[in-house]
PDB file of C-alpha atoms in Angstrom:
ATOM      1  CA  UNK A 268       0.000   0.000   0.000  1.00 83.00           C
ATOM      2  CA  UNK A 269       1.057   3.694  -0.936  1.00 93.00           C
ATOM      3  CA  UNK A 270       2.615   6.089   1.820  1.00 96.00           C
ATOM      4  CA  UNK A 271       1.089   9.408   1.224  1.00 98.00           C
ATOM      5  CA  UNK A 272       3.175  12.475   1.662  1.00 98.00           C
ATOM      6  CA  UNK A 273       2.887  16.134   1.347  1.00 98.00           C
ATOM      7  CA  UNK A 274       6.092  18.375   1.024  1.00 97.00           C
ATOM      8  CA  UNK A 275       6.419  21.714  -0.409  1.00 94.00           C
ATOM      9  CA  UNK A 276       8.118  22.252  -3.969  1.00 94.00           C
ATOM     10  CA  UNK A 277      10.919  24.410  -2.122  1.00 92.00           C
ATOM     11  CA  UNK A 278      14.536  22.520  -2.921  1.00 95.00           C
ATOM     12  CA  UNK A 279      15.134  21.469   0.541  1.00 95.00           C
ATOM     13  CA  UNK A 280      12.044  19.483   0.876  1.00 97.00           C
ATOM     14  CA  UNK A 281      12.252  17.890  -2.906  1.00 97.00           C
ATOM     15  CA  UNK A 282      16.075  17.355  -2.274  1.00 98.00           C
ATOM     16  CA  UNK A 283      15.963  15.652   1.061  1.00 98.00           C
ATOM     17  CA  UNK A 284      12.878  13.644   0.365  1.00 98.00           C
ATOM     18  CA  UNK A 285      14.407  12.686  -3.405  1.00 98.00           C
ATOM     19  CA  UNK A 286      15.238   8.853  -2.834  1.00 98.00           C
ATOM     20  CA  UNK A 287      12.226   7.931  -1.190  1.00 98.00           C
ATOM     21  CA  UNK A 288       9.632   9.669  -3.616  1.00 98.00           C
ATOM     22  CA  UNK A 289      11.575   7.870  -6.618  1.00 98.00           C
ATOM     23  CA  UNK A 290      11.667   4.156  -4.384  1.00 97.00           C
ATOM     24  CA  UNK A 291      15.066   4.445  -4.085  1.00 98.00           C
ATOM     25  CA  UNK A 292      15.059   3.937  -0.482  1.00 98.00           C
ATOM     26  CA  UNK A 293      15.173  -0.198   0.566  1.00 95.00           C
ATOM     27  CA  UNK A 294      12.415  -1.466   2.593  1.00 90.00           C
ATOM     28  CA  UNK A 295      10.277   1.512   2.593  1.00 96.00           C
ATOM     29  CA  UNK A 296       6.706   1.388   0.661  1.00 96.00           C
ATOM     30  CA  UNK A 297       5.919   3.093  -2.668  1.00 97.00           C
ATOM     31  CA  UNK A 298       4.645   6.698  -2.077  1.00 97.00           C
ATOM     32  CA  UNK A 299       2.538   8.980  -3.256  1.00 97.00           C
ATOM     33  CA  UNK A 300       3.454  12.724  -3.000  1.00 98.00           C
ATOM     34  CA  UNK A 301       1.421  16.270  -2.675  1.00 98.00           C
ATOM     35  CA  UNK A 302       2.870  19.074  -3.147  1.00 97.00           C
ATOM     36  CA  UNK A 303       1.372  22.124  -0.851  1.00 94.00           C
ATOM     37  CA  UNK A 304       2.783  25.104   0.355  1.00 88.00           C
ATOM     38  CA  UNK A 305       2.925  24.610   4.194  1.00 89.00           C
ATOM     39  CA  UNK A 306      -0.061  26.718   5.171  1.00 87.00           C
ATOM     40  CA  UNK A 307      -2.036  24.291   3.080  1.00 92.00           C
ATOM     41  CA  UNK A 308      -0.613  21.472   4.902  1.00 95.00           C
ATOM     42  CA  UNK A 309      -0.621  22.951   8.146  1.00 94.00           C
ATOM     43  CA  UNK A 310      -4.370  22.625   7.684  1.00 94.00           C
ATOM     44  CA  UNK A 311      -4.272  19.328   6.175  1.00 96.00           C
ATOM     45  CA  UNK A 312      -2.820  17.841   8.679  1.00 96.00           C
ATOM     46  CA  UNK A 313      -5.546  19.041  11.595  1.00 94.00           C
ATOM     47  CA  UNK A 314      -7.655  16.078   9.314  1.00 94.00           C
ATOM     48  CA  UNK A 315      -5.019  13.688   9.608  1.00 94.00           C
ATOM     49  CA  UNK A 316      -4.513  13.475   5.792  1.00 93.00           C
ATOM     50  CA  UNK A 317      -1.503  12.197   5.021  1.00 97.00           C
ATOM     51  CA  UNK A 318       0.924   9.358   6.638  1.00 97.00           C
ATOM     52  CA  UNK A 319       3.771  11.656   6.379  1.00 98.00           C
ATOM     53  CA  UNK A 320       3.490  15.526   6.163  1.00 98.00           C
ATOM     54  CA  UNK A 321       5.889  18.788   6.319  1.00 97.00           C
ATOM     55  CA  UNK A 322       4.513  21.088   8.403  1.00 97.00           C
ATOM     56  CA  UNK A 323       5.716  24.302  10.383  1.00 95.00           C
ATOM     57  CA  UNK A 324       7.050  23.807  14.237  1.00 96.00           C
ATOM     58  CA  UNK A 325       4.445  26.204  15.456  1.00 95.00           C
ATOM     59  CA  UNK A 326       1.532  24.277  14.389  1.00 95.00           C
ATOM     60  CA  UNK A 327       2.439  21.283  16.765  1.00 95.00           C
ATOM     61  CA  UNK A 328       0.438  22.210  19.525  1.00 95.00           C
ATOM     62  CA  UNK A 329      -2.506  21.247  17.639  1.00 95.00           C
ATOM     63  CA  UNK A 330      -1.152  18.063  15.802  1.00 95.00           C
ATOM     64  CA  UNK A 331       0.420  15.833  18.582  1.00 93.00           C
ATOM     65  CA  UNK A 332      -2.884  13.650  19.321  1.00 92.00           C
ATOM     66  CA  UNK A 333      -2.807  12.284  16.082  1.00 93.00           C
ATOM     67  CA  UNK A 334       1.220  12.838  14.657  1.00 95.00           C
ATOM     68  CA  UNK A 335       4.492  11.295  15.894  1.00 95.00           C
ATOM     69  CA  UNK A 336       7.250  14.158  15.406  1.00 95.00           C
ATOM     70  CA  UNK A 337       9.919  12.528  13.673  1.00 96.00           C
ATOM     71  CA  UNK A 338      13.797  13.074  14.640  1.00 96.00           C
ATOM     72  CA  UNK A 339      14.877  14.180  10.973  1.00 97.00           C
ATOM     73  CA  UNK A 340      13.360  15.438   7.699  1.00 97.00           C
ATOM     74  CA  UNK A 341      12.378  19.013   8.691  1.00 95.00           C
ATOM     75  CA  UNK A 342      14.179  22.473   8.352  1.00 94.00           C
ATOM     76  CA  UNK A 343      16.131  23.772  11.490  1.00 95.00           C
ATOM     77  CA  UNK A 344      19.469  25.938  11.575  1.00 91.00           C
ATOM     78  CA  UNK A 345      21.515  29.199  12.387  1.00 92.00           C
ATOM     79  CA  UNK A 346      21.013  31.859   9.764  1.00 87.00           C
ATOM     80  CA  UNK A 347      17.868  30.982   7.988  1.00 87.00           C
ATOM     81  CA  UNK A 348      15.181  32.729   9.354  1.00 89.00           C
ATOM     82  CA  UNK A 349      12.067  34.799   8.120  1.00 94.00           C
ATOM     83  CA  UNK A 350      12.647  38.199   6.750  1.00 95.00           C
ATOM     84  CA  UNK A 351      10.279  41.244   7.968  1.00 96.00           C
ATOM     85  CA  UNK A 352      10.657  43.391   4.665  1.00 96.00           C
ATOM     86  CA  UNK A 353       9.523  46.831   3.512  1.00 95.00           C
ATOM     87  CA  UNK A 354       9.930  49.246   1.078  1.00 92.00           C
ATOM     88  CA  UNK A 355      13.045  51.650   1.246  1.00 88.00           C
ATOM     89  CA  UNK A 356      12.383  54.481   3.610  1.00 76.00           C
ATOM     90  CA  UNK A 357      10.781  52.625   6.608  1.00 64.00           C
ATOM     91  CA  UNK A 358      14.480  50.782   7.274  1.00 50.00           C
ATOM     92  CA  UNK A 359      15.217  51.048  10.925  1.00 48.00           C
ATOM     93  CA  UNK A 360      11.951  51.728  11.981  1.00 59.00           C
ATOM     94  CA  UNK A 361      11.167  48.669  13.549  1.00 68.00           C
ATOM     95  CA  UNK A 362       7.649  49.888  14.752  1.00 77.00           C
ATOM     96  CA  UNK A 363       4.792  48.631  12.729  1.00 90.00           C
ATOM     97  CA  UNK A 364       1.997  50.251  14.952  1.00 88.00           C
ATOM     98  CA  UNK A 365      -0.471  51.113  12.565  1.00 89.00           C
ATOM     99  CA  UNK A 366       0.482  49.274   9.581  1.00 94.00           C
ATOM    100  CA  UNK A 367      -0.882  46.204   7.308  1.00 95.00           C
ATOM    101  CA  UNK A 368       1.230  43.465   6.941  1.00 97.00           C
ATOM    102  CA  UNK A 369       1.408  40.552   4.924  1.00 96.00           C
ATOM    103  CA  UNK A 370       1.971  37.028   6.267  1.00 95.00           C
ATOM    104  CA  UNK A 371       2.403  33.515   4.776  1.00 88.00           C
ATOM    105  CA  UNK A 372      -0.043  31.687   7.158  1.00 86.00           C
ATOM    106  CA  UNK A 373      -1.407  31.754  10.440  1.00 89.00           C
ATOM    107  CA  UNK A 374       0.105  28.742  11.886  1.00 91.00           C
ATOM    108  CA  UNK A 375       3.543  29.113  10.190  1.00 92.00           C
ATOM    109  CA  UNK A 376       6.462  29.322  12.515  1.00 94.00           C
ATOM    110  CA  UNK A 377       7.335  32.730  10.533  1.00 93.00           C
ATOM    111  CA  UNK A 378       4.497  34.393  12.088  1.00 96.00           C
ATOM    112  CA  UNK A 379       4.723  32.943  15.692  1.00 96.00           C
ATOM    113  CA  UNK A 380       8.217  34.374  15.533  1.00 96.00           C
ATOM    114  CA  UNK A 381       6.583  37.757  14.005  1.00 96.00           C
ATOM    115  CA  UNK A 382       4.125  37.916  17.057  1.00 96.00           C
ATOM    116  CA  UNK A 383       6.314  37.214  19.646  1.00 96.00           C
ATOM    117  CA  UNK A 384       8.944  39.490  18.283  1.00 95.00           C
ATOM    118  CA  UNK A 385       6.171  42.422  17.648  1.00 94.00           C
ATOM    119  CA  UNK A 386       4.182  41.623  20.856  1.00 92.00           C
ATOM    120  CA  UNK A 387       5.334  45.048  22.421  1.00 88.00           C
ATOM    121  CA  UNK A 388       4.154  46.770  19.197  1.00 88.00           C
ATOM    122  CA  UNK A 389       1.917  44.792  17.310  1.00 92.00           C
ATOM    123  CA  UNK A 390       1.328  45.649  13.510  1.00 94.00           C
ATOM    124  CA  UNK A 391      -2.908  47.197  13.012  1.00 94.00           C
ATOM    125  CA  UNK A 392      -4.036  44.022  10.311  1.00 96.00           C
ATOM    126  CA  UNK A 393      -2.374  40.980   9.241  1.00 96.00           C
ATOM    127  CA  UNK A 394      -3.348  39.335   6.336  1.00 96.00           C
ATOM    128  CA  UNK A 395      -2.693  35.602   5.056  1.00 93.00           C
ATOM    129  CA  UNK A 396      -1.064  35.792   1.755  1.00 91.00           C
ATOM    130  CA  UNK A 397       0.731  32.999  -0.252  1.00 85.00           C
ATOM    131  CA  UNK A 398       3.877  33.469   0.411  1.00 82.00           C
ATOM    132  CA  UNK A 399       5.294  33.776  -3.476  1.00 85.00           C
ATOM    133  CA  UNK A 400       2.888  36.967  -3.429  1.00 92.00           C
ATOM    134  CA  UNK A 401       3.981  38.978  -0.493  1.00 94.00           C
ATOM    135  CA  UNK A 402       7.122  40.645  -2.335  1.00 95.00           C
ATOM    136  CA  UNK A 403       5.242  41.715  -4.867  1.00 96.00           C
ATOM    137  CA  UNK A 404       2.687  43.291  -3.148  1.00 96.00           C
ATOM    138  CA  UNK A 405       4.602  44.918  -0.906  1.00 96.00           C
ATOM    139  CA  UNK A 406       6.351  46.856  -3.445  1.00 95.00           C
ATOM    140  CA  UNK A 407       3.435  47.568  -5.230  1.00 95.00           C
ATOM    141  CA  UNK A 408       2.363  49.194  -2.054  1.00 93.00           C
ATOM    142  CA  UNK A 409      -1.076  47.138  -1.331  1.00 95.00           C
ATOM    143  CA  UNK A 410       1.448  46.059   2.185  1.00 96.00           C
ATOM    144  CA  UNK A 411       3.080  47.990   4.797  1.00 95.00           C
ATOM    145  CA  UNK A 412       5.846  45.118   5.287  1.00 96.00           C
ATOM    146  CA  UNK A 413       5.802  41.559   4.398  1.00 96.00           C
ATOM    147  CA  UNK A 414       6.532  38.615   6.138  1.00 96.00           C
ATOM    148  CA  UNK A 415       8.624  36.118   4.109  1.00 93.00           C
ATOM    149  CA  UNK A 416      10.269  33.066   3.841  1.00 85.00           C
ATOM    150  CA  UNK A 417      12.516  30.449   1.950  1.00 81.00           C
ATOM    151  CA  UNK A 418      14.328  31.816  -1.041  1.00 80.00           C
ATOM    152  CA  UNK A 419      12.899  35.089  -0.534  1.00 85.00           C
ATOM    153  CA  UNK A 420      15.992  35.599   1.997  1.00 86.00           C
ATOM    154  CA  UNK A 421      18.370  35.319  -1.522  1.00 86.00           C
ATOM    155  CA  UNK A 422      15.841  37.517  -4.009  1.00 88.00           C
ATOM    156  CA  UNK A 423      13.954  40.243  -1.841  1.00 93.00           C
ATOM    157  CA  UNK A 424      16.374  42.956  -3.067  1.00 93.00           C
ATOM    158  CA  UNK A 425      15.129  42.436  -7.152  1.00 91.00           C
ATOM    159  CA  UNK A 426      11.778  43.697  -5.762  1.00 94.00           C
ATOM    160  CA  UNK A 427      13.479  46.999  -4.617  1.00 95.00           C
ATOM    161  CA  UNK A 428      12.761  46.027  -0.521  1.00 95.00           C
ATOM    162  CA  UNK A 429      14.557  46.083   2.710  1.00 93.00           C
ATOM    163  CA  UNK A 430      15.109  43.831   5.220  1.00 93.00           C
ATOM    164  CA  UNK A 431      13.322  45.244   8.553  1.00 93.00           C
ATOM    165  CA  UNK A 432      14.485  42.380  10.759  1.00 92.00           C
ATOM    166  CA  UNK A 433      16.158  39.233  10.244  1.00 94.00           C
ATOM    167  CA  UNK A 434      13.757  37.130  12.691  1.00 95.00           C
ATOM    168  CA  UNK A 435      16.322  34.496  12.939  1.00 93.00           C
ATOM    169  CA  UNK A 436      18.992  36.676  13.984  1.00 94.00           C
ATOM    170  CA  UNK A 437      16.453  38.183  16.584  1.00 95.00           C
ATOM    171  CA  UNK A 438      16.194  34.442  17.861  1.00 96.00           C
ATOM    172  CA  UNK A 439      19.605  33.315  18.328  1.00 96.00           C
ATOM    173  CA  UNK A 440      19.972  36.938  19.826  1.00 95.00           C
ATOM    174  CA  UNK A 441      17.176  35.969  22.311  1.00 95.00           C
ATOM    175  CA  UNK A 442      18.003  32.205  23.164  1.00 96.00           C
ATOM    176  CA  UNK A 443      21.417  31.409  21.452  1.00 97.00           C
ATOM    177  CA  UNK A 444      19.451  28.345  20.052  1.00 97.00           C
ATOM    178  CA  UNK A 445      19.005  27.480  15.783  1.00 96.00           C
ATOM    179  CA  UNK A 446      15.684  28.225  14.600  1.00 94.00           C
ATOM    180  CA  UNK A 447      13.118  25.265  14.471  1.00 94.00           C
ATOM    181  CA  UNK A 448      11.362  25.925  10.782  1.00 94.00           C
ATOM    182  CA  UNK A 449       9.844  22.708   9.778  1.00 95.00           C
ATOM    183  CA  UNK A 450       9.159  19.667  11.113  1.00 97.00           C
ATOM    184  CA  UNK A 451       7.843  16.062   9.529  1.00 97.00           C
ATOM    185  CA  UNK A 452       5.503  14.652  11.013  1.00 97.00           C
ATOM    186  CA  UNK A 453       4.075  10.539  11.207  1.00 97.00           C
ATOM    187  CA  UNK A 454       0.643   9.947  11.550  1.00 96.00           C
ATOM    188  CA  UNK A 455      -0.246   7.996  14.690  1.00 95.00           C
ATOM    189  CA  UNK A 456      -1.774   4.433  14.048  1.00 93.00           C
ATOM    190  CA  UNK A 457      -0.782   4.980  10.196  1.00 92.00           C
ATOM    191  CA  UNK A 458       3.159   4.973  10.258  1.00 94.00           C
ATOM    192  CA  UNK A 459       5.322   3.124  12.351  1.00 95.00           C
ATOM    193  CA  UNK A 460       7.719   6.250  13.670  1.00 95.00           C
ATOM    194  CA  UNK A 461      11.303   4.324  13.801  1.00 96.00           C
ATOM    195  CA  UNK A 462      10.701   3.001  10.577  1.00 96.00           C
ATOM    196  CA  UNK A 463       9.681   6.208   9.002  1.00 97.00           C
ATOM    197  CA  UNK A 464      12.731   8.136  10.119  1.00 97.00           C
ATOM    198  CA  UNK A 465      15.462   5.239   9.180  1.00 97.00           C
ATOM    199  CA  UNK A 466      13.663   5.917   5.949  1.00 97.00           C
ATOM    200  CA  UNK A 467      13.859   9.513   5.551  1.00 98.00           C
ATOM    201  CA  UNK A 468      17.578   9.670   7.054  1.00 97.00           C
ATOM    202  CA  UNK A 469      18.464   7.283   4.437  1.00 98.00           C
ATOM    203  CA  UNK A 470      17.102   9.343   1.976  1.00 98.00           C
ATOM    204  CA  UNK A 471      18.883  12.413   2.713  1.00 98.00           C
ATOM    205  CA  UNK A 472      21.748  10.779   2.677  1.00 97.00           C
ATOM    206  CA  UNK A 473      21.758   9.480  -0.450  1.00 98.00           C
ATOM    207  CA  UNK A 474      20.967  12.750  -1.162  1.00 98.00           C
ATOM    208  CA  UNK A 475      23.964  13.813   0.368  1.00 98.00           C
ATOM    209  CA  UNK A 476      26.171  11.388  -1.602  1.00 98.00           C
ATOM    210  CA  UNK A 477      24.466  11.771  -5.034  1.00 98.00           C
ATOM    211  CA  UNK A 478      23.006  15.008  -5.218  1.00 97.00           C
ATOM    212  CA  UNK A 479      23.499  15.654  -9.123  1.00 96.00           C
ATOM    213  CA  UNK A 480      20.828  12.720  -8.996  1.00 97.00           C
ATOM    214  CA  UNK A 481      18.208  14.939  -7.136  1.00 97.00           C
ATOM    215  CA  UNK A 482      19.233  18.088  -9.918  1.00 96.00           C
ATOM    216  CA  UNK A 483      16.126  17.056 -12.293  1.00 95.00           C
ATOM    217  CA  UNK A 484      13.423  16.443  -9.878  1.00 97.00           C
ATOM    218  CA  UNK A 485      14.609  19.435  -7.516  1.00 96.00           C
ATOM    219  CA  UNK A 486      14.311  22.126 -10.427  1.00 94.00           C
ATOM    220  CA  UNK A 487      11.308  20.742 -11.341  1.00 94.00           C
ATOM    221  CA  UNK A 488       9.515  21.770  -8.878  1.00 94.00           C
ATOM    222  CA  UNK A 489      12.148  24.826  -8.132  1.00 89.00           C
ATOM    223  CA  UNK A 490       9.223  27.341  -9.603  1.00 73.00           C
ATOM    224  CA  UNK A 491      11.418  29.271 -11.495  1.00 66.00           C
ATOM    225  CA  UNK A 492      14.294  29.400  -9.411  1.00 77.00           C
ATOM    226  CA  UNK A 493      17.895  29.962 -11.050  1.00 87.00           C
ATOM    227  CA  UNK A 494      20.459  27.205  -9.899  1.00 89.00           C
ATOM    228  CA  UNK A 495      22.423  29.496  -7.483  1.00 89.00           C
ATOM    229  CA  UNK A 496      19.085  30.125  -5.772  1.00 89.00           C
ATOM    230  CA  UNK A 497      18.322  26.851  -5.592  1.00 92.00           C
ATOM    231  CA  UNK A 498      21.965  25.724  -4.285  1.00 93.00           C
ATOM    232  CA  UNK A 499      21.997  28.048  -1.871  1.00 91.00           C
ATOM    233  CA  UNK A 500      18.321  27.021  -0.531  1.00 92.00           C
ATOM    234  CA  UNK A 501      19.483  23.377  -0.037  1.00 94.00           C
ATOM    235  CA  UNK A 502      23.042  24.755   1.532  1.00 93.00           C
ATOM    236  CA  UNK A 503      21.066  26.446   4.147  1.00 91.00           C
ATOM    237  CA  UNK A 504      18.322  24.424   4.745  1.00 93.00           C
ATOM    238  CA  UNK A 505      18.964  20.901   4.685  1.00 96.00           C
ATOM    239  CA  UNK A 506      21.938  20.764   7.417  1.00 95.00           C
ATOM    240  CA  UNK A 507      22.916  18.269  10.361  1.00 95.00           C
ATOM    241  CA  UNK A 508      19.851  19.168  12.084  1.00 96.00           C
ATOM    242  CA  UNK A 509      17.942  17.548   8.500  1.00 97.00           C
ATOM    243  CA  UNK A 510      19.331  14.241   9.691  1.00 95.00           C
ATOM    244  CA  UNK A 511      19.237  14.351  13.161  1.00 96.00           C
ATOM    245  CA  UNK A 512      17.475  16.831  15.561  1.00 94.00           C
ATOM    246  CA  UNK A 513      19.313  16.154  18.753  1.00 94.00           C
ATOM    247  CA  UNK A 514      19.279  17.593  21.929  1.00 94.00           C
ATOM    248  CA  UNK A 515      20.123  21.159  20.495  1.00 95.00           C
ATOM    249  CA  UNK A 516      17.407  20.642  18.262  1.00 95.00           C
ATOM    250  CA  UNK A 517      14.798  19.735  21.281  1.00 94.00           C
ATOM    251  CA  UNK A 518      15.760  22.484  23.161  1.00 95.00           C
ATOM    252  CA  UNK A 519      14.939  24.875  20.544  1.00 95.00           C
ATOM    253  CA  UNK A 520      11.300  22.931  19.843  1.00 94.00           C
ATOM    254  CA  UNK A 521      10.935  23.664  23.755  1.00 94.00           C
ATOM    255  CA  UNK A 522      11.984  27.182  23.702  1.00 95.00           C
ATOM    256  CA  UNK A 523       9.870  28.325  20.965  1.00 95.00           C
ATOM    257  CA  UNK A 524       6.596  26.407  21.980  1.00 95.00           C
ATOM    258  CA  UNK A 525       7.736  27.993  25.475  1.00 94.00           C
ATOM    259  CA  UNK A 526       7.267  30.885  25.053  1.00 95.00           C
ATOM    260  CA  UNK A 527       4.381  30.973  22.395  1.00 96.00           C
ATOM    261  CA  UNK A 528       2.701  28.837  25.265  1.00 95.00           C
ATOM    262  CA  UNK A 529       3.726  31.778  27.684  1.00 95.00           C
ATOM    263  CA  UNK A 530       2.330  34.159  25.483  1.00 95.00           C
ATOM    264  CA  UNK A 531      -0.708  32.876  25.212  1.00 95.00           C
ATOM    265  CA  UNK A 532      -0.342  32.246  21.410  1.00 95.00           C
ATOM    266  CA  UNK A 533      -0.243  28.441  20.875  1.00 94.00           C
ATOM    267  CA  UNK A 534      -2.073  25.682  23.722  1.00 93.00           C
ATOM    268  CA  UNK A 535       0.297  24.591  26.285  1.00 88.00           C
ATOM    269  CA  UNK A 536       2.254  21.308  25.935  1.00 80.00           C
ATOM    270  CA  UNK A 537       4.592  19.366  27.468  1.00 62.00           C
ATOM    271  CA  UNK A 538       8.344  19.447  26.910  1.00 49.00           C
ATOM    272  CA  UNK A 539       8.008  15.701  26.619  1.00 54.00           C
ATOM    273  CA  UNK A 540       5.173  15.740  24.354  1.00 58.00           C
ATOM    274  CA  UNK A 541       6.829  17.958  21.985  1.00 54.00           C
ATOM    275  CA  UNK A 542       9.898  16.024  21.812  1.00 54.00           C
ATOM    276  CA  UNK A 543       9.694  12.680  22.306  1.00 51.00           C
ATOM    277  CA  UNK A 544       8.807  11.380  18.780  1.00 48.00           C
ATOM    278  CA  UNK A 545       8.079   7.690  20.217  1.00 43.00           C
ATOM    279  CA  UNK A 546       5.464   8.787  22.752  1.00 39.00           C
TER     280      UNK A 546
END
């Protein structure tokens, strides 16, 4: 029987998840892929519709009844985080009292770190925007600042904006911990959670070993992205965090679901429960 899965199109996610979409991977099942960006499977997952899913770290609270979170597979590091951009003239004016701003979902991770970074001055309307459309907009003017993510950190200045805050830097500032982005999740009762991560670790490294192999399928689904783009997505994002979380990695699940928790932004859970993929 098929394994369904639902990644985005961005390289990391096509790159790391290569070998086991093309069977490549021993032992594991055939699979059958969706590609979504994560908002959409954010959502998705609250139905439990996939066996394995990509989905941002701040959405957890609300999936851990019915998903295992797996070890490996998902976006963490130092450096890569979500870019508050605006149009030149509002640079160093970090207060966004009064103006509209554009996010890339509700649930992402980019816009927990947004609200707890803005929770002193919070922005007057936010507005849920796919994400490939917030540049855009924000230099036609329709947005006070944007909220953005994945290769948008390597293109933003072609669309004539500046970089407000670096929300990653803020983070590592704030906890000296990398910045948990995306995790993969297992669906409870569905997917046996050891097995799914021995097959996801070997497929990144294959991945690792071979990764002319995962050129074709990876600019496939690049949308448009030149090659040095897309090299330096996969450089950032798929790290040693992609193949094993570890206790660095837990500790920054904890911190950020922490403090949302202590903000009142996300339900309260456990440190355990966030953590411990087997439970």
């Amino acid at each position: 029987m098929a394994l369904s899965l639902a990644i985005s199109p961005c390289p990391n996610d096509t790159f790391v998840f290569h070998s086991l979409v093309h069977g490549l991977v021993p032992a594991a099942p055939p699979v059958e892929v969706t590609y979504a960006d994560v908002d959409v499977t954010n959502t998705a997952a609250q139905r439990g519709a996939y066996d394995l899913v990509k989905v941002s770290y701040a959405a957890l609270p609300w999936l851990l009844d019915d998903y295992h979170l797996l070890p490996c597979g998902g976006a963490l590091g130092r450096g890569c985080g979500p870019l508050v951009l605006t149009r030149p003239g509002r640079a160093g004016d970090a207060d966004l009292t009064g103006a509209t701003v554009a996010v890339p979902g509700d649930r992402t991770t980019a816009y927990l770190l947004f609200r707890l970074w803005s929770a002193r001055r919070p922005p007057a309307r936010i507005e849920v925007v796919p994400f490939h459309e917030i540049m855009p907009a924000v230099a036609a003017g329709r947005y006070d600042a944007g909220l953005v993510i994945h290769e948008a950190r390597f293109t933003y200045p072609r669309h004539g904006l500046t970089a407000l805050v670096d929300l990653g830097e803020w983070w590592e500032g704030e906890t000296g911990l990398p910045i948990p982005l995306g995790a993969i999740l297992a669906r409870r009762g569905g997917v046996d959670p050891v097995e799914a991560a021995g097959w996801i670790r070997d497929s990144v490294r294959r991945a690792w070993a071979d990764p002319a192999g995962t050129e074709a399928y990876v600019l496939a689904h690049a949308q448009e992205m030149e090659r040095d783009v897309v090299d330096r997505h996969i450089a950032l994002y798929v790290n040693e965090f992609t193949a094993e979380l570890g206790d660095e990695g837990r500790a920054a699940v904890d911190a950020l679901l922490g403090r949302a928790a202590a903000a009142g932004l996300t339900p309260q859970i456990s440190s355990s429960r966030a953590t411990a993929w087997t439970s």
